[in-house]
Amino acid sequence: MDTMRGALERARMLVGMEVDEESAPEEQSFFDDRLYGFAICLAAGLTCTFLSMLVFFNPVKFGVTFTLGNLMALGSTAFLIGPKRQFDMMLDSVRIYATAVYIASIIIALFCALFVHSKLLTLLAIILEFGALVWYSLSYIPFARSVVSKVMTSCFDTEF
């Protein structure tokens, strides 16, 4: 029981919550519920994303399933920090452009899958969506985007 309590305290510190020595039972239960909500939503999102690969050759099913999985995985963090804080963090000046590109790529992917029915355009939109999600996720790690930018520049910087 003490190891579980210690793990929950570390998880609280990780998401920026205050750690009390003596937590009230209802507060502990509320945090447990939020942690379970996060885990279930993340698992469902990742499952949808991976299962979308089974219907890769059907652009409608693939685009919708892949995008739904990404949205569920992204929304899972709202269980940990709350939807308002999640929204505020998405609109932070550090990641506003990454958020805008990610949301636009979701709309483009769904449009290509549901209305255009083009396998090639849907695949390109999903690649854009995945890249935007990675770039958005890197914005939460200090200096990660600058490191990735430097690595990519050094890998693809060729002089002829």
JSON list of N, CA and C in Angstrom, two decimals, residues 64-140:
[
{"chain": "A", "resi": 64, "resn": "VAL", "atom": "N", "xyz": [-10.75, 8.30, -39.99]},
{"chain": "A", "resi": 64, "resn": "VAL", "atom": "CA", "xyz": [-11.60, 8.55, -38.82]},
{"chain": "A", "resi": 64, "resn": "VAL", "atom": "C", "xyz": [-11.05, 7.84, -37.59]},
{"chain": "A", "resi": 65, "resn": "THR", "atom": "N", "xyz": [-10.66, 6.58, -37.73]},
{"chain": "A", "resi": 65, "resn": "THR", "atom": "CA", "xyz": [-10.15, 5.81, -36.59]},
{"chain": "A", "resi": 65, "resn": "THR", "atom": "C", "xyz": [-8.83, 6.37, -36.08]},
{"chain": "A", "resi": 66, "resn": "PHE", "atom": "N", "xyz": [-7.93, 6.70, -36.99]},
{"chain": "A", "resi": 66, "resn": "PHE", "atom": "CA", "xyz": [-6.64, 7.25, -36.60]},
{"chain": "A", "resi": 66, "resn": "PHE", "atom": "C", "xyz": [-6.80, 8.59, -35.89]},
{"chain": "A", "resi": 67, "resn": "THR", "atom": "N", "xyz": [-7.64, 9.45, -36.44]},
{"chain": "A", "resi": 67, "resn": "THR", "atom": "CA", "xyz": [-7.85, 10.77, -35.85]},
{"chain": "A", "resi": 67, "resn": "THR", "atom": "C", "xyz": [-8.57, 10.66, -34.51]},
{"chain": "A", "resi": 68, "resn": "LEU", "atom": "N", "xyz": [-9.56, 9.79, -34.42]},
{"chain": "A", "resi": 68, "resn": "LEU", "atom": "CA", "xyz": [-10.25, 9.58, -33.15]},
{"chain": "A", "resi": 68, "resn": "LEU", "atom": "C", "xyz": [-9.28, 9.08, -32.08]},
{"chain": "A", "resi": 69, "resn": "GLY", "atom": "N", "xyz": [-8.40, 8.17, -32.46]},
{"chain": "A", "resi": 69, "resn": "GLY", "atom": "CA", "xyz": [-7.40, 7.67, -31.52]},
{"chain": "A", "resi": 69, "resn": "GLY", "atom": "C", "xyz": [-6.46, 8.77, -31.04]},
{"chain": "A", "resi": 70, "resn": "ASN", "atom": "N", "xyz": [-6.02, 9.62, -31.95]},
{"chain": "A", "resi": 70, "resn": "ASN", "atom": "CA", "xyz": [-5.15, 10.73, -31.56]},
{"chain": "A", "resi": 70, "resn": "ASN", "atom": "C", "xyz": [-5.87, 11.71, -30.64]},
{"chain": "A", "resi": 71, "resn": "LEU", "atom": "N", "xyz": [-7.12, 12.00, -30.94]},
{"chain": "A", "resi": 71, "resn": "LEU", "atom": "CA", "xyz": [-7.87, 12.93, -30.09]},
{"chain": "A", "resi": 71, "resn": "LEU", "atom": "C", "xyz": [-8.11, 12.36, -28.70]},
{"chain": "A", "resi": 72, "resn": "MET", "atom": "N", "xyz": [-8.39, 11.06, -28.62]},
{"chain": "A", "resi": 72, "resn": "MET", "atom": "CA", "xyz": [-8.59, 10.44, -27.31]},
{"chain": "A", "resi": 72, "resn": "MET", "atom": "C", "xyz": [-7.29, 10.43, -26.51]},
{"chain": "A", "resi": 73, "resn": "ALA", "atom": "N", "xyz": [-6.18, 10.14, -27.17]},
{"chain": "A", "resi": 73, "resn": "ALA", "atom": "CA", "xyz": [-4.89, 10.14, -26.47]},
{"chain": "A", "resi": 73, "resn": "ALA", "atom": "C", "xyz": [-4.53, 11.55, -26.01]},
{"chain": "A", "resi": 74, "resn": "LEU", "atom": "N", "xyz": [-4.79, 12.53, -26.84]},
{"chain": "A", "resi": 74, "resn": "LEU", "atom": "CA", "xyz": [-4.53, 13.92, -26.46]},
{"chain": "A", "resi": 74, "resn": "LEU", "atom": "C", "xyz": [-5.46, 14.36, -25.33]},
{"chain": "A", "resi": 75, "resn": "GLY", "atom": "N", "xyz": [-6.72, 13.96, -25.42]},
{"chain": "A", "resi": 75, "resn": "GLY", "atom": "CA", "xyz": [-7.69, 14.33, -24.39]},
{"chain": "A", "resi": 75, "resn": "GLY", "atom": "C", "xyz": [-7.48, 13.63, -23.07]},
{"chain": "A", "resi": 76, "resn": "SER", "atom": "N", "xyz": [-6.71, 12.56, -23.08]},
{"chain": "A", "resi": 76, "resn": "SER", "atom": "CA", "xyz": [-6.48, 11.84, -21.83]},
{"chain": "A", "resi": 76, "resn": "SER", "atom": "C", "xyz": [-5.75, 12.70, -20.81]},
{"chain": "A", "resi": 77, "resn": "THR", "atom": "N", "xyz": [-4.94, 13.62, -21.27]},
{"chain": "A", "resi": 77, "resn": "THR", "atom": "CA", "xyz": [-4.21, 14.47, -20.33]},
{"chain": "A", "resi": 77, "resn": "THR", "atom": "C", "xyz": [-5.14, 15.43, -19.60]},
{"chain": "A", "resi": 78, "resn": "ALA", "atom": "N", "xyz": [-6.32, 15.68, -20.15]},
{"chain": "A", "resi": 78, "resn": "ALA", "atom": "CA", "xyz": [-7.29, 16.54, -19.46]},
{"chain": "A", "resi": 78, "resn": "ALA", "atom": "C", "xyz": [-7.74, 15.91, -18.15]},
{"chain": "A", "resi": 79, "resn": "PHE", "atom": "N", "xyz": [-7.67, 14.58, -18.05]},
{"chain": "A", "resi": 79, "resn": "PHE", "atom": "CA", "xyz": [-8.00, 13.93, -16.78]},
{"chain": "A", "resi": 79, "resn": "PHE", "atom": "C", "xyz": [-6.99, 14.28, -15.70]},
{"chain": "A", "resi": 80, "resn": "LEU", "atom": "N", "xyz": [-5.74, 14.45, -16.10]},
{"chain": "A", "resi": 80, "resn": "LEU", "atom": "CA", "xyz": [-4.69, 14.73, -15.13]},
{"chain": "A", "resi": 80, "resn": "LEU", "atom": "C", "xyz": [-4.66, 16.19, -14.70]},
{"chain": "A", "resi": 81, "resn": "ILE", "atom": "N", "xyz": [-4.73, 17.09, -15.67]},
{"chain": "A", "resi": 81, "resn": "ILE", "atom": "CA", "xyz": [-4.54, 18.51, -15.34]},
{"chain": "A", "resi": 81, "resn": "ILE", "atom": "C", "xyz": [-5.82, 19.32, -15.46]},
{"chain": "A", "resi": 82, "resn": "GLY", "atom": "N", "xyz": [-6.88, 18.71, -15.94]},
{"chain": "A", "resi": 82, "resn": "GLY", "atom": "CA", "xyz": [-8.15, 19.41, -16.09]},
{"chain": "A", "resi": 82, "resn": "GLY", "atom": "C", "xyz": [-8.29, 20.00, -17.49]},
{"chain": "A", "resi": 83, "resn": "PRO", "atom": "N", "xyz": [-9.52, 20.05, -18.00]},
{"chain": "A", "resi": 83, "resn": "PRO", "atom": "CA", "xyz": [-9.72, 20.53, -19.37]},
{"chain": "A", "resi": 83, "resn": "PRO", "atom": "C", "xyz": [-9.38, 22.01, -19.55]},
{"chain": "A", "resi": 84, "resn": "LYS", "atom": "N", "xyz": [-9.66, 22.84, -18.55]},
{"chain": "A", "resi": 84, "resn": "LYS", "atom": "CA", "xyz": [-9.36, 24.26, -18.70]},
{"chain": "A", "resi": 84, "resn": "LYS", "atom": "C", "xyz": [-7.86, 24.50, -18.78]},
{"chain": "A", "resi": 85, "resn": "ARG", "atom": "N", "xyz": [-7.12, 23.85, -17.90]},
{"chain": "A", "resi": 85, "resn": "ARG", "atom": "CA", "xyz": [-5.66, 24.01, -17.93]},
{"chain": "A", "resi": 85, "resn": "ARG", "atom": "C", "xyz": [-5.08, 23.43, -19.21]},
{"chain": "A", "resi": 86, "resn": "GLN", "atom": "N", "xyz": [-5.63, 22.31, -19.67]},
{"chain": "A", "resi": 86, "resn": "GLN", "atom": "CA", "xyz": [-5.18, 21.72, -20.93]},
{"chain": "A", "resi": 86, "resn": "GLN", "atom": "C", "xyz": [-5.40, 22.71, -22.08]},
{"chain": "A", "resi": 87, "resn": "PHE", "atom": "N", "xyz": [-6.58, 23.31, -22.13]},
{"chain": "A", "resi": 87, "resn": "PHE", "atom": "CA", "xyz": [-6.88, 24.27, -23.18]},
{"chain": "A", "resi": 87, "resn": "PHE", "atom": "C", "xyz": [-5.97, 25.49, -23.09]},
{"chain": "A", "resi": 88, "resn": "ASP", "atom": "N", "xyz": [-5.75, 25.99, -21.87]},
{"chain": "A", "resi": 88, "resn": "ASP", "atom": "CA", "xyz": [-4.85, 27.14, -21.69]},
{"chain": "A", "resi": 88, "resn": "ASP", "atom": "C", "xyz": [-3.43, 26.80, -22.12]},
{"chain": "A", "resi": 89, "resn": "MET", "atom": "N", "xyz": [-2.98, 25.60, -21.81]},
{"chain": "A", "resi": 89, "resn": "MET", "atom": "CA", "xyz": [-1.63, 25.19, -22.21]},
{"chain": "A", "resi": 89, "resn": "MET", "atom": "C", "xyz": [-1.53, 25.03, -23.72]},
{"chain": "A", "resi": 90, "resn": "MET", "atom": "N", "xyz": [-2.60, 24.59, -24.36]},
{"chain": "A", "resi": 90, "resn": "MET", "atom": "CA", "xyz": [-2.58, 24.46, -25.81]},
{"chain": "A", "resi": 90, "resn": "MET", "atom": "C", "xyz": [-2.48, 25.82, -26.50]},
{"chain": "A", "resi": 91, "resn": "LEU", "atom": "N", "xyz": [-3.04, 26.83, -25.85]},
{"chain": "A", "resi": 91, "resn": "LEU", "atom": "CA", "xyz": [-3.02, 28.17, -26.43]},
{"chain": "A", "resi": 91, "resn": "LEU", "atom": "C", "xyz": [-1.85, 29.01, -25.93]},
{"chain": "A", "resi": 92, "resn": "ASP", "atom": "N", "xyz": [-0.94, 28.40, -25.19]},
{"chain": "A", "resi": 92, "resn": "ASP", "atom": "CA", "xyz": [0.24, 29.11, -24.71]},
{"chain": "A", "resi": 92, "resn": "ASP", "atom": "C", "xyz": [1.08, 29.56, -25.91]},
{"chain": "A", "resi": 93, "resn": "SER", "atom": "N", "xyz": [1.78, 30.66, -25.76]},
{"chain": "A", "resi": 93, "resn": "SER", "atom": "CA", "xyz": [2.53, 31.23, -26.88]},
{"chain": "A", "resi": 93, "resn": "SER", "atom": "C", "xyz": [3.62, 30.29, -27.39]},
{"chain": "A", "resi": 94, "resn": "VAL", "atom": "N", "xyz": [4.10, 29.38, -26.54]},
{"chain": "A", "resi": 94, "resn": "VAL", "atom": "CA", "xyz": [5.13, 28.44, -26.96]},
{"chain": "A", "resi": 94, "resn": "VAL", "atom": "C", "xyz": [4.58, 27.41, -27.95]},
{"chain": "A", "resi": 95, "resn": "ARG", "atom": "N", "xyz": [3.31, 27.02, -27.78]},
{"chain": "A", "resi": 95, "resn": "ARG", "atom": "CA", "xyz": [2.78, 25.94, -28.62]},
{"chain": "A", "resi": 95, "resn": "ARG", "atom": "C", "xyz": [1.54, 26.32, -29.40]},
{"chain": "A", "resi": 96, "resn": "ILE", "atom": "N", "xyz": [1.21, 27.59, -29.53]},
{"chain": "A", "resi": 96, "resn": "ILE", "atom": "CA", "xyz": [0.00, 27.99, -30.26]},
{"chain": "A", "resi": 96, "resn": "ILE", "atom": "C", "xyz": [0.08, 27.58, -31.73]},
{"chain": "A", "resi": 97, "resn": "TYR", "atom": "N", "xyz": [1.25, 27.74, -32.35]},
{"chain": "A", "resi": 97, "resn": "TYR", "atom": "CA", "xyz": [1.37, 27.37, -33.76]},
{"chain": "A", "resi": 97, "resn": "TYR", "atom": "C", "xyz": [1.31, 25.86, -33.95]},
{"chain": "A", "resi": 98, "resn": "ALA", "atom": "N", "xyz": [1.93, 25.12, -33.05]},
{"chain": "A", "resi": 98, "resn": "ALA", "atom": "CA", "xyz": [1.86, 23.66, -33.12]},
{"chain": "A", "resi": 98, "resn": "ALA", "atom": "C", "xyz": [0.43, 23.18, -32.93]},
{"chain": "A", "resi": 99, "resn": "THR", "atom": "N", "xyz": [-0.31, 23.83, -32.01]},
{"chain": "A", "resi": 99, "resn": "THR", "atom": "CA", "xyz": [-1.71, 23.48, -31.80]},
{"chain": "A", "resi": 99, "resn": "THR", "atom": "C", "xyz": [-2.54, 23.77, -33.04]},
{"chain": "A", "resi": 100, "resn": "ALA", "atom": "N", "xyz": [-2.31, 24.94, -33.64]},
{"chain": "A", "resi": 100, "resn": "ALA", "atom": "CA", "xyz": [-3.08, 25.33, -34.82]},
{"chain": "A", "resi": 100, "resn": "ALA", "atom": "C", "xyz": [-2.82, 24.37, -35.98]},
{"chain": "A", "resi": 101, "resn": "VAL", "atom": "N", "xyz": [-1.56, 24.01, -36.20]},
{"chain": "A", "resi": 101, "resn": "VAL", "atom": "CA", "xyz": [-1.23, 23.07, -37.27]},
{"chain": "A", "resi": 101, "resn": "VAL", "atom": "C", "xyz": [-1.83, 21.70, -36.99]},
{"chain": "A", "resi": 102, "resn": "TYR", "atom": "N", "xyz": [-1.79, 21.27, -35.73]},
{"chain": "A", "resi": 102, "resn": "TYR", "atom": "CA", "xyz": [-2.36, 19.97, -35.37]},
{"chain": "A", "resi": 102, "resn": "TYR", "atom": "C", "xyz": [-3.87, 19.94, -35.60]},
{"chain": "A", "resi": 103, "resn": "ILE", "atom": "N", "xyz": [-4.57, 20.96, -35.14]},
{"chain": "A", "resi": 103, "resn": "ILE", "atom": "CA", "xyz": [-6.02, 21.01, -35.34]},
{"chain": "A", "resi": 103, "resn": "ILE", "atom": "C", "xyz": [-6.36, 21.11, -36.83]},
{"chain": "A", "resi": 104, "resn": "ALA", "atom": "N", "xyz": [-5.60, 21.92, -37.57]},
{"chain": "A", "resi": 104, "resn": "ALA", "atom": "CA", "xyz": [-5.83, 22.02, -39.01]},
{"chain": "A", "resi": 104, "resn": "ALA", "atom": "C", "xyz": [-5.58, 20.68, -39.70]},
{"chain": "A", "resi": 105, "resn": "SER", "atom": "N", "xyz": [-4.55, 19.97, -39.28]},
{"chain": "A", "resi": 105, "resn": "SER", "atom": "CA", "xyz": [-4.26, 18.67, -39.91]},
{"chain": "A", "resi": 105, "resn": "SER", "atom": "C", "xyz": [-5.34, 17.64, -39.59]},
{"chain": "A", "resi": 106, "resn": "ILE", "atom": "N", "xyz": [-5.94, 17.74, -38.40]},
{"chain": "A", "resi": 106, "resn": "ILE", "atom": "CA", "xyz": [-7.06, 16.85, -38.08]},
{"chain": "A", "resi": 106, "resn": "ILE", "atom": "C", "xyz": [-8.24, 17.13, -39.01]},
{"chain": "A", "resi": 107, "resn": "ILE", "atom": "N", "xyz": [-8.54, 18.40, -39.20]},
{"chain": "A", "resi": 107, "resn": "ILE", "atom": "CA", "xyz": [-9.65, 18.78, -40.08]},
{"chain": "A", "resi": 107, "resn": "ILE", "atom": "C", "xyz": [-9.37, 18.34, -41.51]},
{"chain": "A", "resi": 108, "resn": "ILE", "atom": "N", "xyz": [-8.14, 18.55, -41.97]},
{"chain": "A", "resi": 108, "resn": "ILE", "atom": "CA", "xyz": [-7.78, 18.14, -43.33]},
{"chain": "A", "resi": 108, "resn": "ILE", "atom": "C", "xyz": [-7.87, 16.63, -43.49]},
{"chain": "A", "resi": 109, "resn": "ALA", "atom": "N", "xyz": [-7.39, 15.88, -42.50]},
{"chain": "A", "resi": 109, "resn": "ALA", "atom": "CA", "xyz": [-7.44, 14.42, -42.58]},
{"chain": "A", "resi": 109, "resn": "ALA", "atom": "C", "xyz": [-8.88, 13.92, -42.62]},
{"chain": "A", "resi": 110, "resn": "LEU", "atom": "N", "xyz": [-9.72, 14.47, -41.77]},
{"chain": "A", "resi": 110, "resn": "LEU", "atom": "CA", "xyz": [-11.13, 14.06, -41.79]},
{"chain": "A", "resi": 110, "resn": "LEU", "atom": "C", "xyz": [-11.81, 14.47, -43.09]},
{"chain": "A", "resi": 111, "resn": "PHE", "atom": "N", "xyz": [-11.50, 15.64, -43.60]},
{"chain": "A", "resi": 111, "resn": "PHE", "atom": "CA", "xyz": [-12.08, 16.09, -44.87]},
{"chain": "A", "resi": 111, "resn": "PHE", "atom": "C", "xyz": [-11.67, 15.17, -46.01]},
{"chain": "A", "resi": 112, "resn": "CYS", "atom": "N", "xyz": [-10.38, 14.83, -46.06]},
{"chain": "A", "resi": 112, "resn": "CYS", "atom": "CA", "xyz": [-9.90, 13.94, -47.12]},
{"chain": "A", "resi": 112, "resn": "CYS", "atom": "C", "xyz": [-10.51, 12.55, -47.01]},
{"chain": "A", "resi": 113, "resn": "ALA", "atom": "N", "xyz": [-10.70, 12.08, -45.78]},
{"chain": "A", "resi": 113, "resn": "ALA", "atom": "CA", "xyz": [-11.24, 10.74, -45.59]},
{"chain": "A", "resi": 113, "resn": "ALA", "atom": "C", "xyz": [-12.74, 10.69, -45.84]},
{"chain": "A", "resi": 114, "resn": "LEU", "atom": "N", "xyz": [-13.48, 11.68, -45.33]},
{"chain": "A", "resi": 114, "resn": "LEU", "atom": "CA", "xyz": [-14.94, 11.62, -45.39]},
{"chain": "A", "resi": 114, "resn": "LEU", "atom": "C", "xyz": [-15.54, 12.17, -46.68]},
{"chain": "A", "resi": 115, "resn": "PHE", "atom": "N", "xyz": [-14.90, 13.16, -47.27]},
{"chain": "A", "resi": 115, "resn": "PHE", "atom": "CA", "xyz": [-15.51, 13.82, -48.43]},
{"chain": "A", "resi": 115, "resn": "PHE", "atom": "C", "xyz": [-14.76, 13.57, -49.73]},
{"chain": "A", "resi": 116, "resn": "VAL", "atom": "N", "xyz": [-13.44, 13.56, -49.71]},
{"chain": "A", "resi": 116, "resn": "VAL", "atom": "CA", "xyz": [-12.67, 13.40, -50.93]},
{"chain": "A", "resi": 116, "resn": "VAL", "atom": "C", "xyz": [-12.51, 11.92, -51.29]},
{"chain": "A", "resi": 117, "resn": "HIS", "atom": "N", "xyz": [-12.41, 11.05, -50.29]},
{"chain": "A", "resi": 117, "resn": "HIS", "atom": "CA", "xyz": [-12.24, 9.60, -50.46]},
{"chain": "A", "resi": 117, "resn": "HIS", "atom": "C", "xyz": [-10.99, 9.27, -51.28]},
{"chain": "A", "resi": 118, "resn": "SER", "atom": "N", "xyz": [-9.94, 10.03, -51.08]},
{"chain": "A", "resi": 118, "resn": "SER", "atom": "CA", "xyz": [-8.68, 9.78, -51.78]},
{"chain": "A", "resi": 118, "resn": "SER", "atom": "C", "xyz": [-7.71, 9.13, -50.82]},
{"chain": "A", "resi": 119, "resn": "LYS", "atom": "N", "xyz": [-7.23, 7.95, -51.20]},
{"chain": "A", "resi": 119, "resn": "LYS", "atom": "CA", "xyz": [-6.28, 7.25, -50.34]},
{"chain": "A", "resi": 119, "resn": "LYS", "atom": "C", "xyz": [-4.98, 8.05, -50.21]},
{"chain": "A", "resi": 120, "resn": "LEU", "atom": "N", "xyz": [-4.51, 8.60, -51.31]},
{"chain": "A", "resi": 120, "resn": "LEU", "atom": "CA", "xyz": [-3.25, 9.34, -51.29]},
{"chain": "A", "resi": 120, "resn": "LEU", "atom": "C", "xyz": [-3.36, 10.60, -50.45]},
{"chain": "A", "resi": 121, "resn": "LEU", "atom": "N", "xyz": [-4.41, 11.38, -50.66]},
{"chain": "A", "resi": 121, "resn": "LEU", "atom": "CA", "xyz": [-4.58, 12.62, -49.88]},
{"chain": "A", "resi": 121, "resn": "LEU", "atom": "C", "xyz": [-4.80, 12.31, -48.40]},
{"chain": "A", "resi": 122, "resn": "THR", "atom": "N", "xyz": [-5.55, 11.25, -48.11]},
{"chain": "A", "resi": 122, "resn": "THR", "atom": "CA", "xyz": [-5.76, 10.87, -46.71]},
{"chain": "A", "resi": 122, "resn": "THR", "atom": "C", "xyz": [-4.45, 10.46, -46.07]},
{"chain": "A", "resi": 123, "resn": "LEU", "atom": "N", "xyz": [-3.64, 9.69, -46.79]},
{"chain": "A", "resi": 123, "resn": "LEU", "atom": "CA", "xyz": [-2.34, 9.27, -46.26]},
{"chain": "A", "resi": 123, "resn": "LEU", "atom": "C", "xyz": [-1.44, 10.49, -46.02]},
{"chain": "A", "resi": 124, "resn": "LEU", "atom": "N", "xyz": [-1.40, 11.42, -46.96]},
{"chain": "A", "resi": 124, "resn": "LEU", "atom": "CA", "xyz": [-0.60, 12.63, -46.77]},
{"chain": "A", "resi": 124, "resn": "LEU", "atom": "C", "xyz": [-1.10, 13.46, -45.60]},
{"chain": "A", "resi": 125, "resn": "ALA", "atom": "N", "xyz": [-2.42, 13.54, -45.45]},
{"chain": "A", "resi": 125, "resn": "ALA", "atom": "CA", "xyz": [-2.99, 14.30, -44.32]},
{"chain": "A", "resi": 125, "resn": "ALA", "atom": "C", "xyz": [-2.68, 13.62, -42.99]},
{"chain": "A", "resi": 126, "resn": "ILE", "atom": "N", "xyz": [-2.68, 12.29, -42.96]},
{"chain": "A", "resi": 126, "resn": "ILE", "atom": "CA", "xyz": [-2.36, 11.56, -41.73]},
{"chain": "A", "resi": 126, "resn": "ILE", "atom": "C", "xyz": [-0.89, 11.74, -41.39]},
{"chain": "A", "resi": 127, "resn": "ILE", "atom": "N", "xyz": [-0.02, 11.75, -42.40]},
{"chain": "A", "resi": 127, "resn": "ILE", "atom": "CA", "xyz": [1.40, 12.00, -42.15]},
{"chain": "A", "resi": 127, "resn": "ILE", "atom": "C", "xyz": [1.59, 13.40, -41.58]},
{"chain": "A", "resi": 128, "resn": "LEU", "atom": "N", "xyz": [0.88, 14.37, -42.15]},
{"chain": "A", "resi": 128, "resn": "LEU", "atom": "CA", "xyz": [0.91, 15.74, -41.62]},
{"chain": "A", "resi": 128, "resn": "LEU", "atom": "C", "xyz": [0.39, 15.78, -40.19]},
{"chain": "A", "resi": 129, "resn": "GLU", "atom": "N", "xyz": [-0.70, 15.07, -39.93]},
{"chain": "A", "resi": 129, "resn": "GLU", "atom": "CA", "xyz": [-1.28, 15.01, -38.59]},
{"chain": "A", "resi": 129, "resn": "GLU", "atom": "C", "xyz": [-0.31, 14.39, -37.59]},
{"chain": "A", "resi": 130, "resn": "PHE", "atom": "N", "xyz": [0.34, 13.32, -37.99]},
{"chain": "A", "resi": 130, "resn": "PHE", "atom": "CA", "xyz": [1.29, 12.66, -37.09]},
{"chain": "A", "resi": 130, "resn": "PHE", "atom": "C", "xyz": [2.48, 13.58, -36.81]},
{"chain": "A", "resi": 131, "resn": "GLY", "atom": "N", "xyz": [3.00, 14.22, -37.84]},
{"chain": "A", "resi": 131, "resn": "GLY", "atom": "CA", "xyz": [4.11, 15.15, -37.64]},
{"chain": "A", "resi": 131, "resn": "GLY", "atom": "C", "xyz": [3.73, 16.31, -36.75]},
{"chain": "A", "resi": 132, "resn": "ALA", "atom": "N", "xyz": [2.52, 16.84, -36.93]},
{"chain": "A", "resi": 132, "resn": "ALA", "atom": "CA", "xyz": [2.05, 17.94, -36.09]},
{"chain": "A", "resi": 132, "resn": "ALA", "atom": "C", "xyz": [1.87, 17.49, -34.65]},
{"chain": "A", "resi": 133, "resn": "LEU", "atom": "N", "xyz": [1.40, 16.26, -34.45]},
{"chain": "A", "resi": 133, "resn": "LEU", "atom": "CA", "xyz": [1.25, 15.74, -33.09]},
{"chain": "A", "resi": 133, "resn": "LEU", "atom": "C", "xyz": [2.60, 15.58, -32.41]},
{"chain": "A", "resi": 134, "resn": "VAL", "atom": "N", "xyz": [3.58, 15.08, -33.15]},
{"chain": "A", "resi": 134, "resn": "VAL", "atom": "CA", "xyz": [4.93, 14.93, -32.58]},
{"chain": "A", "resi": 134, "resn": "VAL", "atom": "C", "xyz": [5.49, 16.30, -32.22]},
{"chain": "A", "resi": 135, "resn": "TRP", "atom": "N", "xyz": [5.36, 17.26, -33.12]},
{"chain": "A", "resi": 135, "resn": "TRP", "atom": "CA", "xyz": [5.89, 18.61, -32.86]},
{"chain": "A", "resi": 135, "resn": "TRP", "atom": "C", "xyz": [5.16, 19.25, -31.68]},
{"chain": "A", "resi": 136, "resn": "TYR", "atom": "N", "xyz": [3.86, 19.06, -31.60]},
{"chain": "A", "resi": 136, "resn": "TYR", "atom": "CA", "xyz": [3.08, 19.57, -30.47]},
{"chain": "A", "resi": 136, "resn": "TYR", "atom": "C", "xyz": [3.53, 18.91, -29.17]},
{"chain": "A", "resi": 137, "resn": "SER", "atom": "N", "xyz": [3.72, 17.61, -29.19]},
{"chain": "A", "resi": 137, "resn": "SER", "atom": "CA", "xyz": [4.15, 16.89, -27.98]},
{"chain": "A", "resi": 137, "resn": "SER", "atom": "C", "xyz": [5.54, 17.32, -27.54]},
{"chain": "A", "resi": 138, "resn": "LEU", "atom": "N", "xyz": [6.42, 17.59, -28.48]},
{"chain": "A", "resi": 138, "resn": "LEU", "atom": "CA", "xyz": [7.77, 18.04, -28.14]},
{"chain": "A", "resi": 138, "resn": "LEU", "atom": "C", "xyz": [7.77, 19.41, -27.48]},
{"chain": "A", "resi": 139, "resn": "SER", "atom": "N", "xyz": [6.71, 20.18, -27.68]},
{"chain": "A", "resi": 139, "resn": "SER", "atom": "CA", "xyz": [6.66, 21.51, -27.07]},
{"chain": "A", "resi": 139, "resn": "SER", "atom": "C", "xyz": [6.53, 21.44, -25.55]},
{"chain": "A", "resi": 140, "resn": "TYR", "atom": "N", "xyz": [6.16, 20.29, -25.02]},
{"chain": "A", "resi": 140, "resn": "TYR", "atom": "CA", "xyz": [6.04, 20.12, -23.57]},
{"chain": "A", "resi": 140, "resn": "TYR", "atom": "C", "xyz": [7.37, 19.71, -22.92]}
]
